PDB file of C-alpha atoms in Angstrom:
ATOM      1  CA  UNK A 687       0.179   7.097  65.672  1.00  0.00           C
ATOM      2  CA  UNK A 688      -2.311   6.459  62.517  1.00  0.00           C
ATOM      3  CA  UNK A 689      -1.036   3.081  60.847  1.00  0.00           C
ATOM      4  CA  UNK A 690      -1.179   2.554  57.616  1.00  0.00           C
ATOM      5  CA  UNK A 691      -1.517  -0.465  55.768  1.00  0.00           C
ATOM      6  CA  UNK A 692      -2.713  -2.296  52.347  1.00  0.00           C
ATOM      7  CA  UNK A 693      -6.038  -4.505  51.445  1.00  0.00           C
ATOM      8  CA  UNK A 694      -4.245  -7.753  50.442  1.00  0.00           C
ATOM      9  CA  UNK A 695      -6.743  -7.720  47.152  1.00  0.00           C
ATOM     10  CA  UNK A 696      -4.284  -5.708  44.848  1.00  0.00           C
ATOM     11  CA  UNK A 697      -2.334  -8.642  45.121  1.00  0.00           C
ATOM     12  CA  UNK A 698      -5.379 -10.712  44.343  1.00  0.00           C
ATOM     13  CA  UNK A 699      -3.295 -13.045  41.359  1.00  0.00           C
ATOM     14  CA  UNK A 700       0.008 -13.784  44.048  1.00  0.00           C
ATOM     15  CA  UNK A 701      -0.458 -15.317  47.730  1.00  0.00           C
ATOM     16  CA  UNK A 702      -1.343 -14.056  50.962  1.00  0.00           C
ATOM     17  CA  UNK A 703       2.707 -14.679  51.742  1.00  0.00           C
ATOM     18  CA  UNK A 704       4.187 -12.836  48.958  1.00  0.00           C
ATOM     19  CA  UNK A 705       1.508  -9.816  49.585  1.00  0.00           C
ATOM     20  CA  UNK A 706       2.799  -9.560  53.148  1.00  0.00           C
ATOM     21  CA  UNK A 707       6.441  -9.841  52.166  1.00  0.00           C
ATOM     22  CA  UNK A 708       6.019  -6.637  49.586  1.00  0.00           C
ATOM     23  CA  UNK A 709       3.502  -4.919  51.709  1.00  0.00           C
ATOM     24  CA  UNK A 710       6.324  -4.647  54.604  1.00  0.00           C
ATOM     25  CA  UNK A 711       9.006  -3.905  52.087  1.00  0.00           C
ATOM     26  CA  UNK A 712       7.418  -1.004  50.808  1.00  0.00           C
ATOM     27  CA  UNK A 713       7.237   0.248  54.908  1.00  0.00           C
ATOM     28  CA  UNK A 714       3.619  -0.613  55.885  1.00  0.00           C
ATOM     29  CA  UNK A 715       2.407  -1.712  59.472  1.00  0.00           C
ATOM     30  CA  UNK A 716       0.088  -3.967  58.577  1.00  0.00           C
ATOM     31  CA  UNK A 717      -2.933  -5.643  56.279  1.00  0.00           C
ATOM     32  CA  UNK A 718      -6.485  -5.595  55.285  1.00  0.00           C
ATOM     33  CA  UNK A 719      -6.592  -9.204  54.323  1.00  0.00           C
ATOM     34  CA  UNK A 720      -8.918  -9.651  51.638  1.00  0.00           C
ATOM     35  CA  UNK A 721     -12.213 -12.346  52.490  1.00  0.00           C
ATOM     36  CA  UNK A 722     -13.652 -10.643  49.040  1.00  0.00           C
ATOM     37  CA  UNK A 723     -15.777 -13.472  47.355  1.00  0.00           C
ATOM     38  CA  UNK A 724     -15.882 -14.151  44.219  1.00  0.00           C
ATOM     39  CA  UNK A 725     -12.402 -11.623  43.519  1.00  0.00           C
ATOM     40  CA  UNK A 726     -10.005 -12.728  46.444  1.00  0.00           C
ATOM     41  CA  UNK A 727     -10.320 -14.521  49.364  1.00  0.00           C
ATOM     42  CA  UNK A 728      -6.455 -15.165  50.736  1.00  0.00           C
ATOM     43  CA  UNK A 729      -8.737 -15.249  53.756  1.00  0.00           C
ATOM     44  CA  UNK A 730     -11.343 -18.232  53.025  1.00  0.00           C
ATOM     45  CA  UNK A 731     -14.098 -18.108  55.416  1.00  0.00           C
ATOM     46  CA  UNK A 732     -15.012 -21.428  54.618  1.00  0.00           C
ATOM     47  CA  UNK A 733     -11.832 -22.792  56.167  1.00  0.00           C
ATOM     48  CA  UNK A 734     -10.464 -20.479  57.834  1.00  0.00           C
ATOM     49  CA  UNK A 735      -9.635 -22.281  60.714  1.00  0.00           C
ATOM     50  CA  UNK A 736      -7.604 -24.426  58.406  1.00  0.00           C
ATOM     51  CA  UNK A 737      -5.732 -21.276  57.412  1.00  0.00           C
ATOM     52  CA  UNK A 738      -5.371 -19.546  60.818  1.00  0.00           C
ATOM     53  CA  UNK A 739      -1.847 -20.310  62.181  1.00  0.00           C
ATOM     54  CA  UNK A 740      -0.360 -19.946  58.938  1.00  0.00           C
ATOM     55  CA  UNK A 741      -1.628 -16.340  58.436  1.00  0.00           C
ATOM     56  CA  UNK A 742      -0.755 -15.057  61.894  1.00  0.00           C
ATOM     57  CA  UNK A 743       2.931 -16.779  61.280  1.00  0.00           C
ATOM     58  CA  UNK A 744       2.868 -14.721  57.749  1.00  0.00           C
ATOM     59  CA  UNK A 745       1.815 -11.634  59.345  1.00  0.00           C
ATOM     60  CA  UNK A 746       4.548 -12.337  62.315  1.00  0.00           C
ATOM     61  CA  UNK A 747       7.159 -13.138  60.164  1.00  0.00           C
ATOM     62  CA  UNK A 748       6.687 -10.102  58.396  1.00  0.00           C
ATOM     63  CA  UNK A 749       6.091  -7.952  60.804  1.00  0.00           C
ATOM     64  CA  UNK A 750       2.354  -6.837  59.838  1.00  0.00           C
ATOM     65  CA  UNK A 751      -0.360  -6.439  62.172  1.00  0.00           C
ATOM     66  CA  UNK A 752      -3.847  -7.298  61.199  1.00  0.00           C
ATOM     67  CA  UNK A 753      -5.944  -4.232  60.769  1.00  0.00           C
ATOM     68  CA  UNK A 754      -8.799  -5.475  59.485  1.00  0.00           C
ATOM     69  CA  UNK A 755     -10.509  -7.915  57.056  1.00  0.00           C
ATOM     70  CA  UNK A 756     -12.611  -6.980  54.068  1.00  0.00           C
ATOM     71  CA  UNK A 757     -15.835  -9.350  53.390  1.00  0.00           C
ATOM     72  CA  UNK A 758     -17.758  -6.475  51.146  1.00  0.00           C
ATOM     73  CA  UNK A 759     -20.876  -8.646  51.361  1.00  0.00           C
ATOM     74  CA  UNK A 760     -24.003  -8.125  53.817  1.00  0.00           C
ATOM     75  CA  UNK A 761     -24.432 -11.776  53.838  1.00  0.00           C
ATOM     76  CA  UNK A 762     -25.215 -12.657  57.632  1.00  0.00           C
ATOM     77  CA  UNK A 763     -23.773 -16.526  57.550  1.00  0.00           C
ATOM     78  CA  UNK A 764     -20.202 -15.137  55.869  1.00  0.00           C
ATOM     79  CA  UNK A 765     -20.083 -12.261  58.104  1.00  0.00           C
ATOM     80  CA  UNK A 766     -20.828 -14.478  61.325  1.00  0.00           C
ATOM     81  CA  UNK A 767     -17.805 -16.512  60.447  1.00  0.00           C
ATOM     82  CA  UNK A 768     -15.783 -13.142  59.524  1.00  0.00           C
ATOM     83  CA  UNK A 769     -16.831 -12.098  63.125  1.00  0.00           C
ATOM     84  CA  UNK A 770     -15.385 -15.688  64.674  1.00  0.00           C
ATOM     85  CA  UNK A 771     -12.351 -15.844  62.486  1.00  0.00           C
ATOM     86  CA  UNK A 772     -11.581 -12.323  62.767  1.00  0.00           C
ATOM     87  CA  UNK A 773     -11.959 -12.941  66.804  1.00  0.00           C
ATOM     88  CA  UNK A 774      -9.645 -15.868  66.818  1.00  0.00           C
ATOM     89  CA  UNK A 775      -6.794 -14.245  64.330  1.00  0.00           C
ATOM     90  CA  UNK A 776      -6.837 -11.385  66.264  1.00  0.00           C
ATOM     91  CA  UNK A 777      -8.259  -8.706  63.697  1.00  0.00           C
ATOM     92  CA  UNK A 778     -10.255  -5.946  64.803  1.00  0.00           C
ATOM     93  CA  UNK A 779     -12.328  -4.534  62.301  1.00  0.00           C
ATOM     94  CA  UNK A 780     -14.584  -6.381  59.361  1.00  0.00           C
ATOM     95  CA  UNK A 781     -15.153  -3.839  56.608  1.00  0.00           C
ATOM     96  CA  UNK A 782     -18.528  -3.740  54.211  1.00  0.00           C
ATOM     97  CA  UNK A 783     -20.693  -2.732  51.827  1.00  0.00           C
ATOM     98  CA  UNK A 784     -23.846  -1.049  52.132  1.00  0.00           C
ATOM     99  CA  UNK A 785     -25.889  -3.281  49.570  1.00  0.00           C
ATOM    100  CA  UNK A 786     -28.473  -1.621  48.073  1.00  0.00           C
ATOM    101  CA  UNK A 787     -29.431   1.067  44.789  1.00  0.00           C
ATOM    102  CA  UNK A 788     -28.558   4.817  45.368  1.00  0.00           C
ATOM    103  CA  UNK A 789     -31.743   7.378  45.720  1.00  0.00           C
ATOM    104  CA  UNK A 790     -34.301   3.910  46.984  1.00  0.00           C
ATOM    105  CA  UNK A 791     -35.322   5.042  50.542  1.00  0.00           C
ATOM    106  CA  UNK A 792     -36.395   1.058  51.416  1.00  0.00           C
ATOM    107  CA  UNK A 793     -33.011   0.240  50.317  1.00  0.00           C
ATOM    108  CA  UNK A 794     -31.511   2.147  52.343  1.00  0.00           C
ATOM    109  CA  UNK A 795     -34.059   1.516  55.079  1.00  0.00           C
ATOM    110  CA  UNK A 796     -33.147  -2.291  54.563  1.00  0.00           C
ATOM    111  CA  UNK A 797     -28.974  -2.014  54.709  1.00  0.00           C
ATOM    112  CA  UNK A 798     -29.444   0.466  58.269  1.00  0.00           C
ATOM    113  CA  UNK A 799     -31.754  -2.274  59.511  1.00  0.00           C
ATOM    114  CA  UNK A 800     -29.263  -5.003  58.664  1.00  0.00           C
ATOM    115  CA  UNK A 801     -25.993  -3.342  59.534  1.00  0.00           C
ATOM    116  CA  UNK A 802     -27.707  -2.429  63.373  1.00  0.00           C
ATOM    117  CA  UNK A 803     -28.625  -6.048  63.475  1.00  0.00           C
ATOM    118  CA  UNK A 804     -25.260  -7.121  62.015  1.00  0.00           C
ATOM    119  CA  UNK A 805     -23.319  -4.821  64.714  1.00  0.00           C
ATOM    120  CA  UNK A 806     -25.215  -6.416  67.642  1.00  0.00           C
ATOM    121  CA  UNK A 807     -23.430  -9.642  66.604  1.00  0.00           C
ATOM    122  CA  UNK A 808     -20.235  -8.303  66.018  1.00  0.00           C
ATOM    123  CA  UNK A 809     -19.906  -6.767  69.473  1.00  0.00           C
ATOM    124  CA  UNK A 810     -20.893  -9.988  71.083  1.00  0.00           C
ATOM    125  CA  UNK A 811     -17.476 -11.104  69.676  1.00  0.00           C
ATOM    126  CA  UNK A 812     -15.936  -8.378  70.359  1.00  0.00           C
ATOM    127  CA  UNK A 813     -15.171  -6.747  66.727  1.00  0.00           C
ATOM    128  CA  UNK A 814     -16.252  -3.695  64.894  1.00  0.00           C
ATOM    129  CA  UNK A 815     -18.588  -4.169  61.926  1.00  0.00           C
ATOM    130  CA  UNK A 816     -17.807  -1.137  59.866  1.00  0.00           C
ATOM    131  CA  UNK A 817     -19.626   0.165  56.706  1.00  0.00           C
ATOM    132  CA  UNK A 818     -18.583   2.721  54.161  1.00  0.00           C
ATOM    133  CA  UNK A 819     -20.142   4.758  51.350  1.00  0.00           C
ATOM    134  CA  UNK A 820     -19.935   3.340  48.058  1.00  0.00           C
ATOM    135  CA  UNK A 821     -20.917   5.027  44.786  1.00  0.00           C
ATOM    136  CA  UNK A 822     -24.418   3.216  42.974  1.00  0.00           C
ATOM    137  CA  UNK A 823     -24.965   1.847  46.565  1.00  0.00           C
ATOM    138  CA  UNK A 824     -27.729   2.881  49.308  1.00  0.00           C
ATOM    139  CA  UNK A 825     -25.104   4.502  51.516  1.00  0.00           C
ATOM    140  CA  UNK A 826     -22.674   6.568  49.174  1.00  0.00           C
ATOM    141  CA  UNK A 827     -22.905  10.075  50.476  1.00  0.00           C
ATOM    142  CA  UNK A 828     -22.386  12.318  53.776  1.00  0.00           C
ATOM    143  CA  UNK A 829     -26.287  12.762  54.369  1.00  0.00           C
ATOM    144  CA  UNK A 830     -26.944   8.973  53.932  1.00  0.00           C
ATOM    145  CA  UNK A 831     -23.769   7.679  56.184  1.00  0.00           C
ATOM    146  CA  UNK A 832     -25.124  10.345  58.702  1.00  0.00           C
ATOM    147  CA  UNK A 833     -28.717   8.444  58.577  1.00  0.00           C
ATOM    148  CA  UNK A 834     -26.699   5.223  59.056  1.00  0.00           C
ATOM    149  CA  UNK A 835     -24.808   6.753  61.953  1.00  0.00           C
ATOM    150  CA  UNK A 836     -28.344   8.309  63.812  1.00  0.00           C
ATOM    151  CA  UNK A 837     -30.301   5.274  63.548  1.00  0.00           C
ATOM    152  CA  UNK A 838     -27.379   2.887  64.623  1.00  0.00           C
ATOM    153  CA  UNK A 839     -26.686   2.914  68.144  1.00  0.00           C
ATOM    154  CA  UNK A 840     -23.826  -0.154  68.610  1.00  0.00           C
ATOM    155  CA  UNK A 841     -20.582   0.763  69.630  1.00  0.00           C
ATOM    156  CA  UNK A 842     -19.373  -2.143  67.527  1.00  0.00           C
ATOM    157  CA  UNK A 843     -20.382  -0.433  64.307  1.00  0.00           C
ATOM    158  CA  UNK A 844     -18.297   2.255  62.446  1.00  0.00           C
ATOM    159  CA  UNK A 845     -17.760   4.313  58.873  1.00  0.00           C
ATOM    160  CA  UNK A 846     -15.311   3.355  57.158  1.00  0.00           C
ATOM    161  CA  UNK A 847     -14.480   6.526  55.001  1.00  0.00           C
ATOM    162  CA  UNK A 848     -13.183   6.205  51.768  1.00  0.00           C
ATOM    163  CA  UNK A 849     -12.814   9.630  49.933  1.00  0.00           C
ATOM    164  CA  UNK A 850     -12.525   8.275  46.254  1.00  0.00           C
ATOM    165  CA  UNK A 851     -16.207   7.065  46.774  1.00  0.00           C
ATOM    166  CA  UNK A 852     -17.298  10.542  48.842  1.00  0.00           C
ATOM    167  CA  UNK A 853     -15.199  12.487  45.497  1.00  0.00           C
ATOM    168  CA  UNK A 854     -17.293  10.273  43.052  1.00  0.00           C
ATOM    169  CA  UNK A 855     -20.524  10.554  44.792  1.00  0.00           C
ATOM    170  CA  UNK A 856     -19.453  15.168  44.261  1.00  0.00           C
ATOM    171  CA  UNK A 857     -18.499  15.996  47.226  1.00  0.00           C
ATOM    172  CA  UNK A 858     -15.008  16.934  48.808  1.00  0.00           C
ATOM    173  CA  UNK A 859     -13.881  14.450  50.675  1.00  0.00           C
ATOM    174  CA  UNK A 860     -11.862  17.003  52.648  1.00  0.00           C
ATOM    175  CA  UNK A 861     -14.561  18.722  53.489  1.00  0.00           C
ATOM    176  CA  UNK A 862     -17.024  16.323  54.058  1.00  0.00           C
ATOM    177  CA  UNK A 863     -14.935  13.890  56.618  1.00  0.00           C
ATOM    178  CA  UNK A 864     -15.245  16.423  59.556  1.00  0.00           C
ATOM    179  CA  UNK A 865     -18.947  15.514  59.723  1.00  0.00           C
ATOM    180  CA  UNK A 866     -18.863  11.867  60.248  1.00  0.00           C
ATOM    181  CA  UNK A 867     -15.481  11.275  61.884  1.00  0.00           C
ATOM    182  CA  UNK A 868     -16.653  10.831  65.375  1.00  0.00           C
ATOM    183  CA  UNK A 869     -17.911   7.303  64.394  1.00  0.00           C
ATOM    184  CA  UNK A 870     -14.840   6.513  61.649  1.00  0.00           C
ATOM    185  CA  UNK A 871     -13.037   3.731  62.842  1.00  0.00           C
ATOM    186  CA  UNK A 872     -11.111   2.737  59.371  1.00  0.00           C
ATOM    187  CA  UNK A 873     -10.689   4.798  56.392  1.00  0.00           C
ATOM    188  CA  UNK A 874     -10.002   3.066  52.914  1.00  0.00           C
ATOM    189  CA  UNK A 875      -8.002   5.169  50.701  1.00  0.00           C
ATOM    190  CA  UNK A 876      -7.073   5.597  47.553  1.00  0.00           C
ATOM    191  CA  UNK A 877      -6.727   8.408  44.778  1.00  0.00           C
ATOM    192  CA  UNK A 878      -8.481   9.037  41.285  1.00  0.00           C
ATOM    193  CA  UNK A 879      -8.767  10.860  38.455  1.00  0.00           C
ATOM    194  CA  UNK A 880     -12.149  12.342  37.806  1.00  0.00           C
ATOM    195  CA  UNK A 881     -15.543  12.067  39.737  1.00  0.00           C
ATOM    196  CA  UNK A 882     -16.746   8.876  37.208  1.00  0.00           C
ATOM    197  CA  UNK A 883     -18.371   5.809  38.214  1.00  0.00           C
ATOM    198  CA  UNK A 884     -15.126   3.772  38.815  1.00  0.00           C
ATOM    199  CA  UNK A 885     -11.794   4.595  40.198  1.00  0.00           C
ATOM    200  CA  UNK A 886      -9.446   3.480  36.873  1.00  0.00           C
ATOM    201  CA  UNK A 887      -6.528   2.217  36.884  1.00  0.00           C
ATOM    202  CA  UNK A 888      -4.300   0.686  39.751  1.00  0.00           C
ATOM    203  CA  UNK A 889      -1.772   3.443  38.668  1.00  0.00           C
ATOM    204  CA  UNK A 890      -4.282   6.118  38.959  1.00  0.00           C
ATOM    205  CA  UNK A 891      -5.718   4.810  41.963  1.00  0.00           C
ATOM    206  CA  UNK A 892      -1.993   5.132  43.439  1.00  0.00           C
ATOM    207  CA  UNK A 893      -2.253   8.457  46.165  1.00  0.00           C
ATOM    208  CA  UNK A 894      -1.159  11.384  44.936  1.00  0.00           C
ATOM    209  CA  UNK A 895      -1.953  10.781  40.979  1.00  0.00           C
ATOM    210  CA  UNK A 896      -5.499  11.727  41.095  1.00  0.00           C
ATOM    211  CA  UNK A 897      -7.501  14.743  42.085  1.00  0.00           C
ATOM    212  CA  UNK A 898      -8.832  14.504  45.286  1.00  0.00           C
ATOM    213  CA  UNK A 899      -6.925  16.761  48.123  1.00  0.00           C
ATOM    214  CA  UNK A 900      -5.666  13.796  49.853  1.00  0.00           C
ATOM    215  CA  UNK A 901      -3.439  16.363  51.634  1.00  0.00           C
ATOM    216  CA  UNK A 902      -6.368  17.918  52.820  1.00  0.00           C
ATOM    217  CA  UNK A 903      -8.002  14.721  53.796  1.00  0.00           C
ATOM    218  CA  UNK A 904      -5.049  13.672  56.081  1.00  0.00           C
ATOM    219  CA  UNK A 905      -5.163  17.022  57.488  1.00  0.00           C
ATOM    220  CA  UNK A 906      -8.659  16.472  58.644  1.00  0.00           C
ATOM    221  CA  UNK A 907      -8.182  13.126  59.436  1.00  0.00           C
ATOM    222  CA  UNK A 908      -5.365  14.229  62.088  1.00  0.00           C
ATOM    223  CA  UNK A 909      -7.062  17.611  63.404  1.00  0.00           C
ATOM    224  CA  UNK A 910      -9.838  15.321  63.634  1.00  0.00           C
ATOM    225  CA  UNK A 911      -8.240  13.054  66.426  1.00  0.00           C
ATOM    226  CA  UNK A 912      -8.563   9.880  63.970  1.00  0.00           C
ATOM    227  CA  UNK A 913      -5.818   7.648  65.075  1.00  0.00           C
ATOM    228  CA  UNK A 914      -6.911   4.226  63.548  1.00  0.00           C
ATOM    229  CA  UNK A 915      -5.866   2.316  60.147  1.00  0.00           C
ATOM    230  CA  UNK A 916      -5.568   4.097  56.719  1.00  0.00           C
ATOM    231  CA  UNK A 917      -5.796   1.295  54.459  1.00  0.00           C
ATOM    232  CA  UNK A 918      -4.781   1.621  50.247  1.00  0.00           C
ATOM    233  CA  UNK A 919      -7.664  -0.213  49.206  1.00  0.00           C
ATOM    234  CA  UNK A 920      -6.963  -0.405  45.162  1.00  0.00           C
ATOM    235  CA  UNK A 921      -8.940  -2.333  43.422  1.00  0.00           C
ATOM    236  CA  UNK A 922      -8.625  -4.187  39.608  1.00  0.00           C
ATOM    237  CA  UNK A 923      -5.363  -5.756  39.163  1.00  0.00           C
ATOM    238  CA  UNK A 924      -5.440  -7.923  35.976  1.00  0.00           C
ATOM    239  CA  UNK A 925      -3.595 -11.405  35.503  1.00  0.00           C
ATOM    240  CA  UNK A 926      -1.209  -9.157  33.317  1.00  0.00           C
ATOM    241  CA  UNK A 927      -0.072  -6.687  35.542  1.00  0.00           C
ATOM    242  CA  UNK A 928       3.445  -7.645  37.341  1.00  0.00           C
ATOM    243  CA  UNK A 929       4.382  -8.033  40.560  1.00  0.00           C
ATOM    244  CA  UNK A 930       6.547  -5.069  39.678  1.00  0.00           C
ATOM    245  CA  UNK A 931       3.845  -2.939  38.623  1.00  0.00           C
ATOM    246  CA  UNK A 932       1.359  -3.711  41.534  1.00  0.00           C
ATOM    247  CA  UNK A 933       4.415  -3.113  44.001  1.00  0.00           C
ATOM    248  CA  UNK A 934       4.795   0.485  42.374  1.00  0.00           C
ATOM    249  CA  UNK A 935       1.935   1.345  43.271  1.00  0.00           C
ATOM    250  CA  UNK A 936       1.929   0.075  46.762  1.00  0.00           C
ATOM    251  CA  UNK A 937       4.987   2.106  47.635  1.00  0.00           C
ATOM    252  CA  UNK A 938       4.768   5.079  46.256  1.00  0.00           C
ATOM    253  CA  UNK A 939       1.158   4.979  47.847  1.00  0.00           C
ATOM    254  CA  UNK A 940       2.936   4.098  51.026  1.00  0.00           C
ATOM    255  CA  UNK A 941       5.591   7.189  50.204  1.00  0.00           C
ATOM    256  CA  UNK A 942       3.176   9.412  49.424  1.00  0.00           C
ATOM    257  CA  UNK A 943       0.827   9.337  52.935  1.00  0.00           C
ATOM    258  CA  UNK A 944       4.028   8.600  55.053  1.00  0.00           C
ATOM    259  CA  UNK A 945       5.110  11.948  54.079  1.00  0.00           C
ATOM    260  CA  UNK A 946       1.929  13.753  54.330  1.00  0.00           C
ATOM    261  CA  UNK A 947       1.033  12.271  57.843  1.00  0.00           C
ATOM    262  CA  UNK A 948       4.805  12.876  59.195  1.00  0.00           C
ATOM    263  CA  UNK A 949       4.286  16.894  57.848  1.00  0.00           C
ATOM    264  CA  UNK A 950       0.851  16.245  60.395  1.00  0.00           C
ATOM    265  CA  UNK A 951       3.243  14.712  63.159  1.00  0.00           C
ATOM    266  CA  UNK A 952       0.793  11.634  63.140  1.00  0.00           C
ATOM    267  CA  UNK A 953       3.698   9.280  62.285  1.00  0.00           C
TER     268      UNK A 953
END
C-alpha cells in the first residue's frame, strides 16, 4: 500500500508536536520531518540527539511513521549527521537538492559526482540518499535525472519525483514518470497553477487546484509498481497564515490523493 504523508515544513511557524497532531487528523500515515536550514528545522541536526526520544514519542503518540527527512542541502557534514540521526530515529530516506545552475554541464557534472559520493555514505548507514529535480537547479528535467541515474550506481541513492518541478521545467509529469520510476524511491507532491518559476500559494499548491494531471500521475505511479511514500511537500507558509488555513490545505490534499489512489486500489 503507497503511504502518504506531509513534509512537517508547511507547519514551519507551529511545533513538530502540533504538526503531527493535525497531520494524523487529517488521515495521514506518517511525516517528512523537516531538517530544512535556514526555513525549518523541527529536526535540528545540531542536536538531534537531544531531540530524538521526544520525536519518536510524538510520532508514536500520534500514530505517524517516519518516512523520511528533508535536509535540501548538499552539504556533506549536515548530511553525515542526517545519515546518523536518520539511522538512530528510524527514518529511511534523506531527501535533497541537486545544487547547481540549470543548462551548466560542470554543474551538473559536480552534483552527480557528489550525490554518488554522498550515496556511498548513506548506504554504509543503511539509508537512502535521494535527489529530485528542481526547477533553476542542475538536475530539473527527465534527461538530466536520467544522467544522474546512469552514472550513479549505489543502491542507497534514489529520485525523488516531484511533478510540480517536472510540470515547471515543460514537461508532463504524467508522462514523464514512467521513465525514471525504476530508481524512485519517494515522490514529493504537490499541485500548481501554471508552468512559472515557483509553485504559488499554499492554497494553490493544495492537490487537485492546479493543472498538472495528478490523476494521471497516480495512475502511473501505481501501474508503475511504486509502492513507497507520497509526501505533500508545500512550501511558503507565512507567519500570517492560520493554523486553520495551513490545515485546509493538508486535508483536502490528503482527501484528494486518498481518493485517487483508492480508485487505483493502492490504498
Amino acid at each position: 500500500m503507497i503511504q502518504l504523508g506531509v513534509n512537517s515544513v508547511l507547519f514551519k511557524q507551529y511545533s513538530f508536536a502540533e504538526a503531527a497532531r493535525i497531520i494524523a487528523a487529517c488521515g495521514y500515515d506518517g511525516v517528512e520531518i523537516a531538517a530544512i536550514q535556514g526555513m525549518c528545522e523541527h529536526l535540528d541536526l545540531s542536536r538531534w540527539r537531544d531531540q530524538k526520544d521526544e520525536l519518536k514519542a510524538i510520532a508514536a503518540e500520534n500514530g505517524l511513521r517516519f518516512l523520511s527527512v528533508e535536509v535540501a542541502s548538499l552539504d556533506e557534514e549536515r548530511l553525515l549527521a542526517a545519515f546518523e540521526a536518520a539511522a538512530e530515529i528510524g527514518i529511511p530516506v534523506i531527501n535533497v537538492g541537486p545544487g547547481g545552475k540549470s543548462g551548466v554541464q560542470e554543474d551538473l557534472t559536480a552534483s552527480i559526482e557528489k550525490l554518488a559520493k554522498l550515496s556511498e555514505k548513506a548506504a554504509s548507514y543503511g539509508v537512502t540518499l535521494c535527489v529530485k529535480a528542481h526547477v533553476g537547479s542542475s538536475v530539473y528535467n527527465t534527461p538530466t535525472t536520467l544522467e544522474a541515474m546512469k552514472l550513479i550506481s549505489s543502491p542507497a541513492f534514489g529520485i525523488d519525483m516531484d511533478p510540480s518541478h517536472i510540470h515547471r521545467a515543460g514537461e508532463n509529469a504524467e508522462e514523464a514518470l514512467p521513465a525514471v520510476l525504476s530508481r524512485v524511491k519517494h515522490i514529493h507532491i504537490r499541485d500548481c497553477k501554471g508552468r512559472e518559476q515557483g509553485p504559488g500559494t499554499i492554497q494553490l499548491q493544495a492537490c487537485g487546484r492546479g493543472d498538472i494531471d495528478l490523476y494521471g500521475y497516480c495512475q502511473a505511479m501505481v501501474e508503475g509498481g511504486y509502492d513507497g511514500p507520497v509526501v505533500l511537500e508545500v512550501i511558503g507558509a507565512q507567519p500570517d497564515h492560520t493554523i486553520e488555513q495551513i490545515s485546509i490545505v493538508a486535508a483536502e490534499s490528503y482527501g484528494y490523493l486518498n481518493a485517487c489512489l483508492k480508485k487505483l486500489n493502492a490504498r
